[in-house]
Short mmCIF file of N, CA and C in Angstrom, two decimals:
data_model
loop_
_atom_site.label_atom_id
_atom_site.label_comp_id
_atom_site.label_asym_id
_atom_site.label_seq_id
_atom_site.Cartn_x
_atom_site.Cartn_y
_atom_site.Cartn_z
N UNK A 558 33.47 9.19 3.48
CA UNK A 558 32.99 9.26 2.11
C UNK A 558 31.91 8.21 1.91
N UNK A 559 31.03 8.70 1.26
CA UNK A 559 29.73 7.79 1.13
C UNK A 559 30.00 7.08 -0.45
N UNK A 560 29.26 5.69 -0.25
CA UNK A 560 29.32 5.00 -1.52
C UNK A 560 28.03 4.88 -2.00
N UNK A 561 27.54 4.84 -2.95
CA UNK A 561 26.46 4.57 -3.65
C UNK A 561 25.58 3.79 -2.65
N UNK A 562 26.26 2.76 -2.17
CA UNK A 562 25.53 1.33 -1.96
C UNK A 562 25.54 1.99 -0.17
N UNK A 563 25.64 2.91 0.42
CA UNK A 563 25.39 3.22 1.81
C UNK A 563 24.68 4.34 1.61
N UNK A 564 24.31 4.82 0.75
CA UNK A 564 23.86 6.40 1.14
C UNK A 564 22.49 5.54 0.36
N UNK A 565 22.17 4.23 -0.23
CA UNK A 565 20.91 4.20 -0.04
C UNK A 565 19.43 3.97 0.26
N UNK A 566 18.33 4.56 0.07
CA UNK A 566 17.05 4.10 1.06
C UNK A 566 16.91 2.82 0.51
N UNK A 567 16.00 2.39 1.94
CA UNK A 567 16.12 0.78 2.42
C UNK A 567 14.38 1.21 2.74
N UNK A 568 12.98 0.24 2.33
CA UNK A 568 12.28 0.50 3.12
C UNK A 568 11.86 -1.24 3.79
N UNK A 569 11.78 -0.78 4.45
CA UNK A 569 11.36 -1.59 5.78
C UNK A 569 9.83 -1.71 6.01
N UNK A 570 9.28 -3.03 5.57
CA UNK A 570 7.96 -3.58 6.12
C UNK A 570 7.79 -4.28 7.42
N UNK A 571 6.21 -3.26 8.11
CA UNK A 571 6.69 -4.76 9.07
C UNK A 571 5.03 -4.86 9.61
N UNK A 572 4.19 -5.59 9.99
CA UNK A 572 2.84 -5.81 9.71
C UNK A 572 3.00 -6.36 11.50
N UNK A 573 2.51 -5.49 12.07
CA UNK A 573 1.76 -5.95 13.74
C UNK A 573 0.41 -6.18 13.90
N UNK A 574 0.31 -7.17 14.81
CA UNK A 574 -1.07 -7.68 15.35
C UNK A 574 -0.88 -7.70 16.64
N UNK A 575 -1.52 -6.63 17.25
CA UNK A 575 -1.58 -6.73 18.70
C UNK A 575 -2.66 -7.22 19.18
N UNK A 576 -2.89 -7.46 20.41
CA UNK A 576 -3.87 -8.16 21.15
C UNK A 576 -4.28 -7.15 22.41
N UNK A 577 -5.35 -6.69 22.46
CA UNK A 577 -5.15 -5.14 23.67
C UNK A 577 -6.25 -6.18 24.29
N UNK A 578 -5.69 -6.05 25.83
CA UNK A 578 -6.52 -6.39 26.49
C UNK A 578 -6.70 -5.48 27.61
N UNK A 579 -6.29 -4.30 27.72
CA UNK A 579 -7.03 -3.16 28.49
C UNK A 579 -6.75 -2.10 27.68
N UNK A 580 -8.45 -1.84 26.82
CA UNK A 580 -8.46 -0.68 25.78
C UNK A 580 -8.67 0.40 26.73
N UNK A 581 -8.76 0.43 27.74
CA UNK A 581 -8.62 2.07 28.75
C UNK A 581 -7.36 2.37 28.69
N UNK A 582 -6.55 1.50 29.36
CA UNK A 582 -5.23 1.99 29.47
C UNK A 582 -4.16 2.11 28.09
N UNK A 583 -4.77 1.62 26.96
CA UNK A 583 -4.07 2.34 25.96
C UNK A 583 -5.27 3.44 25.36
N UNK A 584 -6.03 3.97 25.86
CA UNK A 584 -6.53 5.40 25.41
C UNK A 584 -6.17 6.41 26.29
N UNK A 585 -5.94 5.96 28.12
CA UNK A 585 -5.78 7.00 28.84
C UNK A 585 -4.29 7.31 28.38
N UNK A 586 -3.33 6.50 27.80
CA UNK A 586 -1.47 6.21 27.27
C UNK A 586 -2.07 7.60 26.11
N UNK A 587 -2.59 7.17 24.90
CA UNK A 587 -2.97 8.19 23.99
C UNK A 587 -3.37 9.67 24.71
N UNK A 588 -4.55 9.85 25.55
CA UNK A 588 -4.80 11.03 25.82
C UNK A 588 -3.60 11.66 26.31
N UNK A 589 -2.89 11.07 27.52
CA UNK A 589 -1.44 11.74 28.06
C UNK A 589 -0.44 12.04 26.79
N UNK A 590 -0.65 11.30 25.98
CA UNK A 590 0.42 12.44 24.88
C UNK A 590 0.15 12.99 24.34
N UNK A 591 -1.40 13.20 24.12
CA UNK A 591 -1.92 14.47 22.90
C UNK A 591 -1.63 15.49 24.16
N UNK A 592 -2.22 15.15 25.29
CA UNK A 592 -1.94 16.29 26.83
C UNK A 592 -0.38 16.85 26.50
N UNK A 593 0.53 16.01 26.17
CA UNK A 593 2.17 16.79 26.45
C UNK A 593 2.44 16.68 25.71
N UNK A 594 1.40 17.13 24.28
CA UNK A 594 2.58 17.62 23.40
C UNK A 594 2.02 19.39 23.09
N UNK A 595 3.09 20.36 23.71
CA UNK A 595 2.71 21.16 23.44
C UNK A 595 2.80 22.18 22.07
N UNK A 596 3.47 21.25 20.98
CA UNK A 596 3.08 21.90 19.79
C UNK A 596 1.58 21.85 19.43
N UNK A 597 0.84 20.53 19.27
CA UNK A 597 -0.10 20.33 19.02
C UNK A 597 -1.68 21.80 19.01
N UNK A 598 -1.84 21.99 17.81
CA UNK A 598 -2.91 23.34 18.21
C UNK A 598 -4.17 22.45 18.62
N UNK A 599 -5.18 23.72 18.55
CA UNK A 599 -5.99 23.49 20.22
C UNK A 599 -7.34 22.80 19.12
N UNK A 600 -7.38 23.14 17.91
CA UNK A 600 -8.08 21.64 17.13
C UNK A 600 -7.92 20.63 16.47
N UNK A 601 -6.35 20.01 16.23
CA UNK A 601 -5.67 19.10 15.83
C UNK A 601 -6.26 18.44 17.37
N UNK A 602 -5.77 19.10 18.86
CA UNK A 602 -5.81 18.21 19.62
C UNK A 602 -7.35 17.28 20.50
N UNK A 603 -7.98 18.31 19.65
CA UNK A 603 -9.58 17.98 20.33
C UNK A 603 -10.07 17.19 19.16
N UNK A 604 -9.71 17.27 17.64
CA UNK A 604 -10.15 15.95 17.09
C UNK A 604 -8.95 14.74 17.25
N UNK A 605 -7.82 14.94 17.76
CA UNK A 605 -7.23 13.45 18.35
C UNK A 605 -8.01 13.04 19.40
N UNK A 606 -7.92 13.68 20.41
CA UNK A 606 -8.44 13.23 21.37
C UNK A 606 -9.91 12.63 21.33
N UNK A 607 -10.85 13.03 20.37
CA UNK A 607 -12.20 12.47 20.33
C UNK A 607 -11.85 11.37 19.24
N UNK A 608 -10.74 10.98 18.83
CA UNK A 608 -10.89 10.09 17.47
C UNK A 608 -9.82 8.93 18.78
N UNK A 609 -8.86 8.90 19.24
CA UNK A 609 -8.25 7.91 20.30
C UNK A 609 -9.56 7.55 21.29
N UNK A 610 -10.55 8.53 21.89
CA UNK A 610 -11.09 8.20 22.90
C UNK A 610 -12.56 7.16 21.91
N UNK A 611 -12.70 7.44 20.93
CA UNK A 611 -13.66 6.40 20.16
C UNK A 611 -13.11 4.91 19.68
N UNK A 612 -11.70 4.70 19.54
CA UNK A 612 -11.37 4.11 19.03
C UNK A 612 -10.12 3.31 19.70
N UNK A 613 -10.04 2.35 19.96
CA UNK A 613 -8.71 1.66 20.24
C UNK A 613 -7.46 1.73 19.37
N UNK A 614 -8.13 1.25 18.04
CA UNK A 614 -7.28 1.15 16.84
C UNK A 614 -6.23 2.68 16.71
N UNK A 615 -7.43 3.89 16.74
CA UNK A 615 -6.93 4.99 16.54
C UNK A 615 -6.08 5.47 17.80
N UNK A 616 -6.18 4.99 18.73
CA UNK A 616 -5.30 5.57 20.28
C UNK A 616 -3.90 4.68 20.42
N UNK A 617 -3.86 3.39 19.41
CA UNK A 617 -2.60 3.06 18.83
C UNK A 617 -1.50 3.75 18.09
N UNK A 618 -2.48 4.03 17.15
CA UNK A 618 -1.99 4.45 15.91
C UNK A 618 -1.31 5.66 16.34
N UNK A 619 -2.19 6.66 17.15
CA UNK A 619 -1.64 7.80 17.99
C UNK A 619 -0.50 7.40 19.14
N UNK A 620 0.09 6.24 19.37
CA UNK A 620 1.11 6.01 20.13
C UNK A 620 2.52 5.12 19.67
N UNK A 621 2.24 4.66 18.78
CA UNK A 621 3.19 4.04 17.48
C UNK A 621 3.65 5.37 17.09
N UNK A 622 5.25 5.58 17.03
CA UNK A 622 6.13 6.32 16.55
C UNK A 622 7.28 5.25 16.38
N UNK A 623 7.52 5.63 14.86
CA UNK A 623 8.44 4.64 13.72
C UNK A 623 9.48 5.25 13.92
N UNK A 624 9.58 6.31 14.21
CA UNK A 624 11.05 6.93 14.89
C UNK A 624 11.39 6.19 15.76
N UNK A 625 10.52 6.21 17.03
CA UNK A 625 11.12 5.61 18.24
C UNK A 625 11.53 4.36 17.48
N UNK A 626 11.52 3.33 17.08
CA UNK A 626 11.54 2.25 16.44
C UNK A 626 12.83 2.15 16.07
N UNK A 627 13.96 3.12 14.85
CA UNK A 627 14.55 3.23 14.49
C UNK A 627 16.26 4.34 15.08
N UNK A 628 15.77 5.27 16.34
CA UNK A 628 16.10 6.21 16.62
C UNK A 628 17.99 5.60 17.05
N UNK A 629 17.73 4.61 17.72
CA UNK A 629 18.83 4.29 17.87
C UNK A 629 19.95 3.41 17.38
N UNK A 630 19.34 3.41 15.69
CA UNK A 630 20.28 2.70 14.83
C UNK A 630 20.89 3.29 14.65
N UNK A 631 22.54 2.69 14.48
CA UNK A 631 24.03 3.69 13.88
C UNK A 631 23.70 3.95 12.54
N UNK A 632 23.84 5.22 11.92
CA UNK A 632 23.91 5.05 10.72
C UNK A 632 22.53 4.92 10.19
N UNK A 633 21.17 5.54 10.48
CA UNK A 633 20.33 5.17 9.75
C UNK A 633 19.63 6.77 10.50
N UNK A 634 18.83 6.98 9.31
CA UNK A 634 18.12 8.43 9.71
C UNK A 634 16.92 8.04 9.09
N UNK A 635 15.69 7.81 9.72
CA UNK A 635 14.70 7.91 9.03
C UNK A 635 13.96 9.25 8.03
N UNK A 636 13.70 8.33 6.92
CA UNK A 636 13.23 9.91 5.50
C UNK A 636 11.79 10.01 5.72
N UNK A 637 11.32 9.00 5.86
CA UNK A 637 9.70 9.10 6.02
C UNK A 637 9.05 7.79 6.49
N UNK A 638 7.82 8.33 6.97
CA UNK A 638 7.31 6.91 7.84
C UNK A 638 5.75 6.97 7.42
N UNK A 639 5.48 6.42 7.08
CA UNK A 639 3.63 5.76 6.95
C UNK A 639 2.96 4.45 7.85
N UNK A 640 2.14 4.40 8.38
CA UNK A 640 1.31 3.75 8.93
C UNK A 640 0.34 4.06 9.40
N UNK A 641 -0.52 2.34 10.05
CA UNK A 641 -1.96 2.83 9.69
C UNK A 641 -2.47 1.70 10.91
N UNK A 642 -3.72 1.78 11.25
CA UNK A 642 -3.82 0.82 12.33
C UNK A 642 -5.68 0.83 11.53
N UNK A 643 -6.27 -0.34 12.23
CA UNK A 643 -7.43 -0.94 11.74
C UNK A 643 -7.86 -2.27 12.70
N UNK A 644 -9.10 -2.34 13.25
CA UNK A 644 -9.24 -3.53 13.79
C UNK A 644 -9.75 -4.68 12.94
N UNK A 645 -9.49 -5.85 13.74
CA UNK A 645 -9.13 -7.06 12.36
C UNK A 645 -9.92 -8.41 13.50
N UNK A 646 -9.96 -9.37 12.61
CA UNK A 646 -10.83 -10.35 13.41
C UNK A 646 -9.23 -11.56 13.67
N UNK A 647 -8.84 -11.88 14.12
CA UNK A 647 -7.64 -12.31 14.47
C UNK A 647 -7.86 -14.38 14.54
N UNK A 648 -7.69 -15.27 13.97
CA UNK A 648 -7.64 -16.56 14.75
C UNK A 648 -6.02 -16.93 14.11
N UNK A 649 -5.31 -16.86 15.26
CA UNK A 649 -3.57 -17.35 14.72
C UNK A 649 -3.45 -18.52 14.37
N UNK A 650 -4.64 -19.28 14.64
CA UNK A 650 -4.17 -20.58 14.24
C UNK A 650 -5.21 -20.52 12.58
N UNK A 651 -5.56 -19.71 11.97
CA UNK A 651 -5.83 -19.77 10.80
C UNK A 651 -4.97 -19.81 10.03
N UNK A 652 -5.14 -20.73 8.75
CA UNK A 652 -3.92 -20.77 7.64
C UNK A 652 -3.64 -19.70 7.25
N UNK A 653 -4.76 -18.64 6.75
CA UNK A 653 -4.91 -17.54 6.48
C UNK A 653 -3.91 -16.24 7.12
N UNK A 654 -3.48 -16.90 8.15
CA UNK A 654 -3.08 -15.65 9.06
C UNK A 654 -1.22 -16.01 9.03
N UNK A 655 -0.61 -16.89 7.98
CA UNK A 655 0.72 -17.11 7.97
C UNK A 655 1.46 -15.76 8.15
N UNK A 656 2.64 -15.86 8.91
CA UNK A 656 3.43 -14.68 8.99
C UNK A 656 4.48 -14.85 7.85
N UNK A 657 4.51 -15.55 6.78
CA UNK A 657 5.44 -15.44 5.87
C UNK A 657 4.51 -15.16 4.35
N UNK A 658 3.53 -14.79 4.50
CA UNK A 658 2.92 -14.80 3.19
C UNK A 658 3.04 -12.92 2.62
N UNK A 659 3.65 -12.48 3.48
CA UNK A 659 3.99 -11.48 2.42
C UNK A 659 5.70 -11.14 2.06
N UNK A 660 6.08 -11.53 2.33
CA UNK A 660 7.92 -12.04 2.38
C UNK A 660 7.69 -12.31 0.70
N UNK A 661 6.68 -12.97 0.01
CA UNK A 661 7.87 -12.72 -1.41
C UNK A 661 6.55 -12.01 -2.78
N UNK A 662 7.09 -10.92 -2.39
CA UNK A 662 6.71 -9.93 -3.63
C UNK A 662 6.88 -10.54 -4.84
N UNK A 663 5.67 -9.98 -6.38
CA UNK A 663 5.58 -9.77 -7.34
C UNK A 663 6.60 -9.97 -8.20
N UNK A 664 6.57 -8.76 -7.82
CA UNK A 664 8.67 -7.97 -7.90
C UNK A 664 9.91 -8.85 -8.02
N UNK A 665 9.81 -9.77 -6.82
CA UNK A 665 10.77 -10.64 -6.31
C UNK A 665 10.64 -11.95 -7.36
N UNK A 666 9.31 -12.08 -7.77
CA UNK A 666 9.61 -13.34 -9.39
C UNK A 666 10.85 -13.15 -10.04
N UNK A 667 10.41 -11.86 -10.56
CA UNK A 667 11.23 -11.76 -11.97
C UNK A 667 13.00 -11.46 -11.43
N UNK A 668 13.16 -11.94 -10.35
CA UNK A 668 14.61 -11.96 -10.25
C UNK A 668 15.37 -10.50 -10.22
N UNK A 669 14.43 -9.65 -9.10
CA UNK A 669 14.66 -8.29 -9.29
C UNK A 669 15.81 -8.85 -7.76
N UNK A 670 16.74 -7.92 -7.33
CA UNK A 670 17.29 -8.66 -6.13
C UNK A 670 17.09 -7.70 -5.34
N UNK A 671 15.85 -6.77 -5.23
CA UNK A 671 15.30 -5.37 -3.75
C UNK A 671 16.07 -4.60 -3.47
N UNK A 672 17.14 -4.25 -4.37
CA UNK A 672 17.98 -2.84 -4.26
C UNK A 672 16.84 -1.89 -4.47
N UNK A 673 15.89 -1.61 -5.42
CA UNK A 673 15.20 -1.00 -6.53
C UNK A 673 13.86 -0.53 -5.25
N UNK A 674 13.77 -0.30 -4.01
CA UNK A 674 12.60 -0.58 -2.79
C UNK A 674 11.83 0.41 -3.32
N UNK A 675 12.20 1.82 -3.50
CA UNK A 675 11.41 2.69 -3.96
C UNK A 675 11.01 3.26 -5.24
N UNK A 676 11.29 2.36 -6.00
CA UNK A 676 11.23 2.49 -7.87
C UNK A 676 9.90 2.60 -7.71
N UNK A 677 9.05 2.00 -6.95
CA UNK A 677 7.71 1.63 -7.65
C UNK A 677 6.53 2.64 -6.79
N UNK A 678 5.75 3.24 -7.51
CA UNK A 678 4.56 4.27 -6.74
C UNK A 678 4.03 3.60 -5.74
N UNK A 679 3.70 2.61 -5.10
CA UNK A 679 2.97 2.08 -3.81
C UNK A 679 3.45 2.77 -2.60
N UNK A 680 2.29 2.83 -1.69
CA UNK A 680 2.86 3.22 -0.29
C UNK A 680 3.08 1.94 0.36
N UNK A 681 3.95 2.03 0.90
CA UNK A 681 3.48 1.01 2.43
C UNK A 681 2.16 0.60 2.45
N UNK A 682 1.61 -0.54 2.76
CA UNK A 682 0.51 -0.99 2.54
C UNK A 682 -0.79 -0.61 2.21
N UNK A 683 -0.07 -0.86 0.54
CA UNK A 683 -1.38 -0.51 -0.37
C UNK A 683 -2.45 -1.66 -0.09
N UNK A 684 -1.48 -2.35 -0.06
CA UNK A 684 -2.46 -4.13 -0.23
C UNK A 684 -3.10 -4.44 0.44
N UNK A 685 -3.36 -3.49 1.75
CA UNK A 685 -4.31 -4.19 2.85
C UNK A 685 -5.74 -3.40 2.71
N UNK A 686 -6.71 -4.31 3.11
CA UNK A 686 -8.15 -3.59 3.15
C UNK A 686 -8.09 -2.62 4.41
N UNK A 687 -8.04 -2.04 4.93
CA UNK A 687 -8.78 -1.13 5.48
C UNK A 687 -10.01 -0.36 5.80
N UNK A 688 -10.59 -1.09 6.94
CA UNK A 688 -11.75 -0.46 7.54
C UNK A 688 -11.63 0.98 8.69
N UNK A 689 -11.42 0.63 9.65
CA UNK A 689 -11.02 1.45 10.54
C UNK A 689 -9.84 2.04 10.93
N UNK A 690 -9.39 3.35 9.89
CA UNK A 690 -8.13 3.47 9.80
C UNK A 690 -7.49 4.67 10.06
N UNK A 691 -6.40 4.59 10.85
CA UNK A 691 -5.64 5.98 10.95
C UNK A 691 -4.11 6.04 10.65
N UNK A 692 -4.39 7.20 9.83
CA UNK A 692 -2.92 7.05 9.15
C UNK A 692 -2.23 8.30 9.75
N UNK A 693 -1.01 7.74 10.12
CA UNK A 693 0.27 8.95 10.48
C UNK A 693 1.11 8.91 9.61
N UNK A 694 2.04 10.05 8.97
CA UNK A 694 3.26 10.13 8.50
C UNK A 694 3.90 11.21 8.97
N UNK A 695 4.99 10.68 9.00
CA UNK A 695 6.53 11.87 9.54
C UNK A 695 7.57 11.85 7.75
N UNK A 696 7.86 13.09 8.23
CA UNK A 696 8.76 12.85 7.27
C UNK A 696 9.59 13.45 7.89
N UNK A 697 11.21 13.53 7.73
CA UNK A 697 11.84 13.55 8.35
C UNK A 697 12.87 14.82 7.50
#
């Protein structure tokens, strides 16, 4: 029997910065899965493939699956997934670049306590600029 407080959605942020240092071998990784997936029709797969083979960012974005991510939690079924990839000018040792500066929401002032994740119209990162961007969603 399900209780209120288990049956509900949870969303989950989580902000990566990778560092690619062989952009071949994550485009030839991208081309091999637009290659095997044989749902894919025959012009979904020729503008992936020309949008991964232009782009690093985009031959990520095409290999990031938020399923895989989640697939083997007990008890958790993913409802829907958004993300987005973009190249970024990176110095870690910039103040600018803290990994805790988005940990406390708006929201989180007024003494809301984050039961409430999907009350509010935003996607998953509204807040970021975006230049070079590819967005996937699954819904589940």
């Amino acid at each position: 029997m399900n209780t209120p407080e288990t049956s509900r959605f949870v969303r989950l942020r989580v902000d990566l910065i990778l560092e690619v240092d062989d952009a071949g071998a994550v485009t030839e990784a991208a081309l091999e899965r637009i290659a095997d997936d044989p749902d894919l029709p025959a012009d979904e797969r020729a503008h992936a493939e020309s949008a991964v083979t232009e782009d690093t960012a985009e031959a990520l974005a095409y290999l990031v699956d938020p399923f895989d991510l989640v697939s083997e939690i007990p008890g958790v079924e993913l409802a829907q997934a958004s993300w987005s990839s973009e190249r970024i000018d990176h110095d870690p040792d910039s103040p600018d670049w803290g990994l805790d500066e988005d940990d406390v929401d708006e929201e989180d002032d007024d003494g809301d306590d984050g039961d409430d994740a999907f009350d509010d119209d935003s996607e998953a990162g509204d807040d970021l600029e975006v230049e070079d961007d590819q967005e996937n969603e699954r819904v589940g």
